[in-house]
CSV table of C-alpha atoms and ligand atoms in Angstrom, one decimal:
chain,number,residue,atom,x,y,z
A,1,MET,CA,-73.4,-93.6,-43.0
A,2,ALA,CA,-73.2,-92.2,-39.5
A,3,THR,CA,-69.5,-91.5,-39.7
A,4,SER,CA,-69.5,-90.1,-43.2
A,5,LEU,CA,-69.8,-86.5,-42.1
A,6,LYS,CA,-66.2,-86.5,-41.1
A,7,THR,CA,-65.0,-87.3,-44.6
A,8,GLN,CA,-67.5,-85.4,-46.8
A,9,ASN,CA,-67.7,-81.7,-47.5
A,10,THR,CA,-69.9,-81.2,-44.4
A,11,GLY,CA,-67.2,-82.8,-42.2
A,12,ASP,CA,-65.9,-81.6,-38.9
A,13,ALA,CA,-63.5,-79.0,-40.2
A,14,SER,CA,-65.9,-77.6,-42.8
A,15,LEU,CA,-69.0,-77.6,-40.6
A,16,HIS,CA,-70.3,-74.1,-40.8
A,17,HIS,CA,-69.5,-72.2,-37.6
A,18,LYS,CA,-73.2,-71.2,-37.2
A,19,VAL,CA,-74.2,-74.9,-37.2
A,20,LYS,CA,-72.1,-75.5,-34.1
A,21,ASN,CA,-74.2,-73.0,-32.3
A,22,ALA,CA,-77.5,-74.5,-33.5
A,23,ARG,CA,-80.2,-75.3,-31.0
A,24,ILE,CA,-81.5,-78.8,-31.6
A,25,GLY,CA,-84.6,-80.3,-30.2
A,26,ILE,CA,-84.8,-84.1,-29.8
A,27,ALA,CA,-88.3,-85.6,-29.4
A,28,VAL,CA,-88.3,-89.1,-28.1
A,29,ALA,CA,-91.2,-91.5,-28.1
A,30,GLN,CA,-91.5,-93.6,-24.9
A,31,TRP,CA,-93.1,-96.6,-26.6
A,32,ASN,CA,-90.3,-99.2,-27.0
A,33,SER,CA,-88.0,-97.1,-24.9
A,34,GLU,CA,-85.3,-99.7,-24.8
A,35,ILE,CA,-84.8,-98.8,-28.5
A,36,THR,CA,-85.7,-95.1,-28.5
A,37,PHE,CA,-83.4,-94.3,-25.6
A,38,ALA,CA,-80.5,-96.0,-27.5
A,39,LEU,CA,-81.4,-94.0,-30.6
A,40,ARG,CA,-81.5,-90.8,-28.5
A,41,ASP,CA,-78.1,-91.6,-27.0
A,42,GLY,CA,-76.7,-92.2,-30.5
A,43,ALA,CA,-78.0,-88.8,-31.7
A,44,LYS,CA,-76.7,-87.0,-28.6
A,45,LYS,CA,-73.3,-88.6,-29.0
A,46,PHE,CA,-73.1,-87.6,-32.7
A,47,LEU,CA,-74.0,-84.0,-32.0
A,48,ALA,CA,-71.4,-83.8,-29.2
A,49,GLU,CA,-68.7,-85.3,-31.4
A,50,HIS,CA,-69.4,-82.6,-34.0
A,51,GLY,CA,-69.0,-79.7,-31.5
A,52,LEU,CA,-72.5,-78.9,-30.4
A,53,ALA,CA,-72.8,-77.9,-26.8
A,54,GLU,CA,-74.9,-79.9,-24.4
A,55,GLU,CA,-76.9,-76.8,-23.4
A,56,ASN,CA,-78.1,-76.4,-27.0
A,57,ILE,CA,-79.5,-79.9,-27.1
A,58,HIS,CA,-83.1,-80.1,-25.8
A,59,ILE,CA,-84.5,-83.5,-25.2
A,60,HIS,CA,-88.2,-84.1,-24.6
A,61,LEU,CA,-90.2,-87.3,-24.1
A,62,VAL,CA,-93.5,-87.9,-25.8
A,63,PRO,CA,-95.9,-90.9,-25.3
A,64,GLY,CA,-95.5,-92.5,-28.7
A,65,ALA,CA,-94.5,-92.0,-32.3
A,66,TYR,CA,-97.9,-90.6,-33.1
A,67,GLU,CA,-97.1,-87.6,-30.9
A,68,LEU,CA,-93.8,-86.8,-32.6
A,69,PRO,CA,-95.1,-84.3,-35.3
A,70,LEU,CA,-96.8,-82.1,-32.8
A,71,ALA,CA,-93.7,-82.3,-30.5
A,72,ALA,CA,-91.6,-81.3,-33.4
A,73,GLN,CA,-93.9,-78.3,-34.1
A,74,TYR,CA,-93.8,-77.3,-30.4
A,75,LEU,CA,-90.0,-77.4,-30.5
A,76,LEU,CA,-89.7,-75.3,-33.6
A,77,GLU,CA,-92.6,-72.9,-33.0
A,78,ILE,CA,-92.5,-72.4,-29.2
A,79,GLY,CA,-89.0,-73.5,-28.5
A,80,ASN,CA,-87.5,-71.7,-31.5
A,81,MET,CA,-85.2,-74.6,-32.2
A,82,ASP,CA,-83.2,-74.6,-35.4
A,83,ALA,CA,-83.9,-78.3,-36.1
A,84,VAL,CA,-85.6,-81.3,-34.7
A,85,ILE,CA,-84.6,-85.0,-34.5
A,86,ALA,CA,-87.8,-87.1,-34.1
A,87,ILE,CA,-87.1,-90.5,-32.5
A,88,GLY,CA,-89.5,-93.4,-32.3
A,89,CYS,CA,-89.9,-97.1,-32.8
A,90,LEU,CA,-92.9,-98.7,-34.4
A,91,ILE,CA,-93.1,-102.4,-34.3
A,92,LYS,CA,-95.6,-104.1,-36.5
A,93,GLY,CA,-98.4,-105.7,-34.5
A,94,GLU,CA,-101.5,-107.7,-35.3
A,95,THR,CA,-103.7,-104.7,-35.9
A,96,PRO,CA,-103.5,-102.1,-38.7
A,97,HIS,CA,-102.3,-99.4,-36.2
A,98,PHE,CA,-98.7,-99.8,-37.4
A,99,HIS,CA,-99.7,-98.6,-40.9
A,100,TYR,CA,-101.9,-95.7,-39.8
A,101,ILE,CA,-99.3,-94.5,-37.3
A,102,SER,CA,-96.2,-94.8,-39.5
A,103,GLU,CA,-97.9,-93.2,-42.5
A,104,SER,CA,-99.2,-90.3,-40.4
A,105,VAL,CA,-95.9,-89.8,-38.6
A,106,SER,CA,-93.7,-89.8,-41.7
A,107,LEU,CA,-96.0,-87.4,-43.7
A,108,SER,CA,-96.6,-85.1,-40.8
A,109,LEU,CA,-93.0,-84.8,-39.8
A,110,ASN,CA,-92.2,-83.8,-43.4
A,111,ASN,CA,-95.1,-81.3,-43.3
A,112,VAL,CA,-93.7,-79.7,-40.2
A,113,ALA,CA,-90.2,-79.4,-41.7
A,114,LEU,CA,-91.7,-77.7,-44.8
A,115,LYS,CA,-94.1,-75.5,-42.8
A,116,TYR,CA,-91.2,-74.1,-40.6
A,117,ASN,CA,-88.5,-74.3,-43.2
A,118,LYS,CA,-86.3,-76.1,-40.8
A,119,PRO,CA,-84.8,-79.6,-40.8
A,120,VAL,CA,-86.8,-82.4,-39.1
A,121,ALA,CA,-85.0,-85.7,-39.1
A,122,PHE,CA,-87.0,-89.0,-39.3
A,123,GLY,CA,-85.3,-91.1,-36.6
A,124,VAL,CA,-88.3,-93.5,-36.5
A,125,LEU,CA,-87.7,-97.2,-36.9
A,126,THR,CA,-90.5,-99.1,-38.6
A,127,VAL,CA,-89.8,-102.8,-38.1
A,128,ASP,CA,-91.5,-106.2,-38.1
A,129,ALA,CA,-89.9,-107.3,-34.8
A,130,LEU,CA,-87.9,-106.0,-31.8
A,131,GLU,CA,-84.8,-107.8,-33.1
A,132,GLN,CA,-84.7,-105.7,-36.2
A,133,ALA,CA,-85.0,-102.6,-34.1
A,134,GLN,CA,-82.1,-103.7,-31.8
A,135,GLU,CA,-79.9,-104.2,-34.9
A,136,ARG,CA,-80.5,-100.6,-35.9
A,137,ALA,CA,-80.3,-99.1,-32.4
A,138,GLY,CA,-76.6,-99.8,-31.7
A,139,GLY,CA,-76.5,-103.3,-33.1
A,140,LYS,CA,-74.9,-104.7,-36.2
A,141,LEU,CA,-76.7,-102.2,-38.5
A,142,GLY,CA,-75.5,-99.2,-36.6
A,143,ASN,CA,-77.5,-96.5,-34.8
A,144,LYS,CA,-80.2,-94.7,-36.8
A,145,GLY,CA,-80.3,-92.0,-34.1
A,146,GLU,CA,-76.8,-91.1,-35.1
A,147,GLU,CA,-77.8,-91.0,-38.7
A,148,ALA,CA,-80.8,-88.8,-37.9
A,149,ALA,CA,-78.4,-86.4,-36.1
A,150,GLU,CA,-76.1,-86.4,-39.1
A,151,ALA,CA,-79.1,-85.6,-41.4
A,152,VAL,CA,-80.0,-82.4,-39.4
A,153,LEU,CA,-76.4,-81.3,-39.3
A,154,GLN,CA,-76.0,-81.8,-43.1
A,155,MET,CA,-79.2,-79.9,-43.7
A,156,LEU,CA,-78.3,-77.0,-41.4
A,157,ASN,CA,-74.9,-76.9,-43.0
A,158,MET,CA,-76.5,-76.8,-46.5
A,159,LYS,CA,-78.8,-74.0,-45.4
A,160,GLU,CA,-75.9,-71.8,-44.1
A,161,THR,CA,-73.9,-72.6,-47.3
A,162,VAL,CA,-76.8,-71.5,-49.5
A,163,LYS,CA,-77.2,-68.3,-47.4
A,164,ASP,CA,-73.6,-67.5,-47.9
A,165,ILE,CA,-74.0,-68.0,-51.7
A,166,SER,CA,-77.0,-65.8,-51.7
A,167,ALA,CA,-75.2,-63.1,-49.7
A,168,ASN,CA,-72.3,-63.2,-52.2
A,169,ARG,CA,-74.5,-62.7,-55.2
A,170,GLY,CA,-73.7,-59.4,-56.9
A,171,ARG,CA,-70.1,-59.6,-55.9
A,172,ILE,CA,-69.3,-62.4,-58.3
A,173,GLY,CA,-71.0,-64.2,-61.1
A,174,PHE,CA,-73.6,-62.5,-63.3
A,175,ALA,CA,-73.6,-59.1,-61.7
A,176,GLY,CA,-73.3,-56.3,-64.2
A,177,ARG,CA,-73.6,-58.4,-67.2
B,1,LIG,N1,-96.3,-96.0,-30.4
B,1,LIG,C1,-95.0,-96.2,-30.8
B,1,LIG,O1,-94.2,-95.3,-30.7
B,1,LIG,N2,-94.7,-97.4,-31.3
B,1,LIG,C2,-95.6,-98.4,-31.4
B,1,LIG,O2,-95.2,-99.5,-31.9
B,1,LIG,C3,-96.9,-98.2,-31.1
B,1,LIG,N3,-97.8,-99.2,-31.2
B,1,LIG,C4,-99.1,-98.9,-30.9
B,1,LIG,C5,-100.1,-99.9,-31.2
B,1,LIG,C6,-101.4,-99.6,-30.8
B,1,LIG,C7,-102.5,-100.7,-31.1
B,1,LIG,C8,-101.8,-98.3,-30.3
B,1,LIG,C9,-103.2,-98.0,-30.0
B,1,LIG,C10,-100.8,-97.4,-30.1
B,1,LIG,C11,-99.5,-97.6,-30.4
B,1,LIG,N4,-98.5,-96.7,-30.2
B,1,LIG,C12,-97.2,-96.9,-30.6
B,1,LIG,C13,-98.8,-95.4,-29.5
B,1,LIG,C14,-99.1,-94.2,-30.4
B,1,LIG,O3,-98.0,-93.8,-31.0
B,1,LIG,C15,-99.7,-93.1,-29.5
B,1,LIG,O4,-98.8,-92.7,-28.5
B,1,LIG,C16,-101.0,-93.4,-28.8
B,1,LIG,O5,-101.9,-93.9,-29.8
B,1,LIG,C17,-101.7,-92.2,-28.2
B,1,LIG,O6,-101.9,-91.2,-29.1
């Protein structure tokens, strides 16, 4: 999936010019940093490959995945970012923490996106074992950080396209009928 932007209607050539100037926040959990730093690098690489300038990418570390929703909120509200990529890695342990944290993080990230009306990508791995995370952080199953970056670009692109459609209303379509 991570390379599909290049071939779909949100591809390089058709990426809205405003999206290339977007300010993107990346919040990275430090728990399981071997994995989360690889996901962060995947996200950064994807954004650079799609024309986003390094000075518009703002990377911040947080302790663990549980802190990601508040970090996303800081980045959108205080940092005035256009979108956030939340990166973490939750590995199932012997306590129920995994379920509490993963449920809270996924719901809260979505709530932040809806509250601020801005894309927040879920770049959080929830796995049974470290090996499964490695496979998804640059291993045989790709890099989910890249895919999270792709998701925010697609959503930003969609937002700009919808704005254009809205701005053109009245010039074409049902106007005057
Ligand atoms: N944070 C993660 O990002 N990944 C984990 O796998 C993870 N496992 C945790 C397991 C336990 C038992 C606890 C108490 C915390 C864990 N955290 C993990 C940290 C959590 O996201 C948060 O940073 C801390 O609980 C401090 O609020």
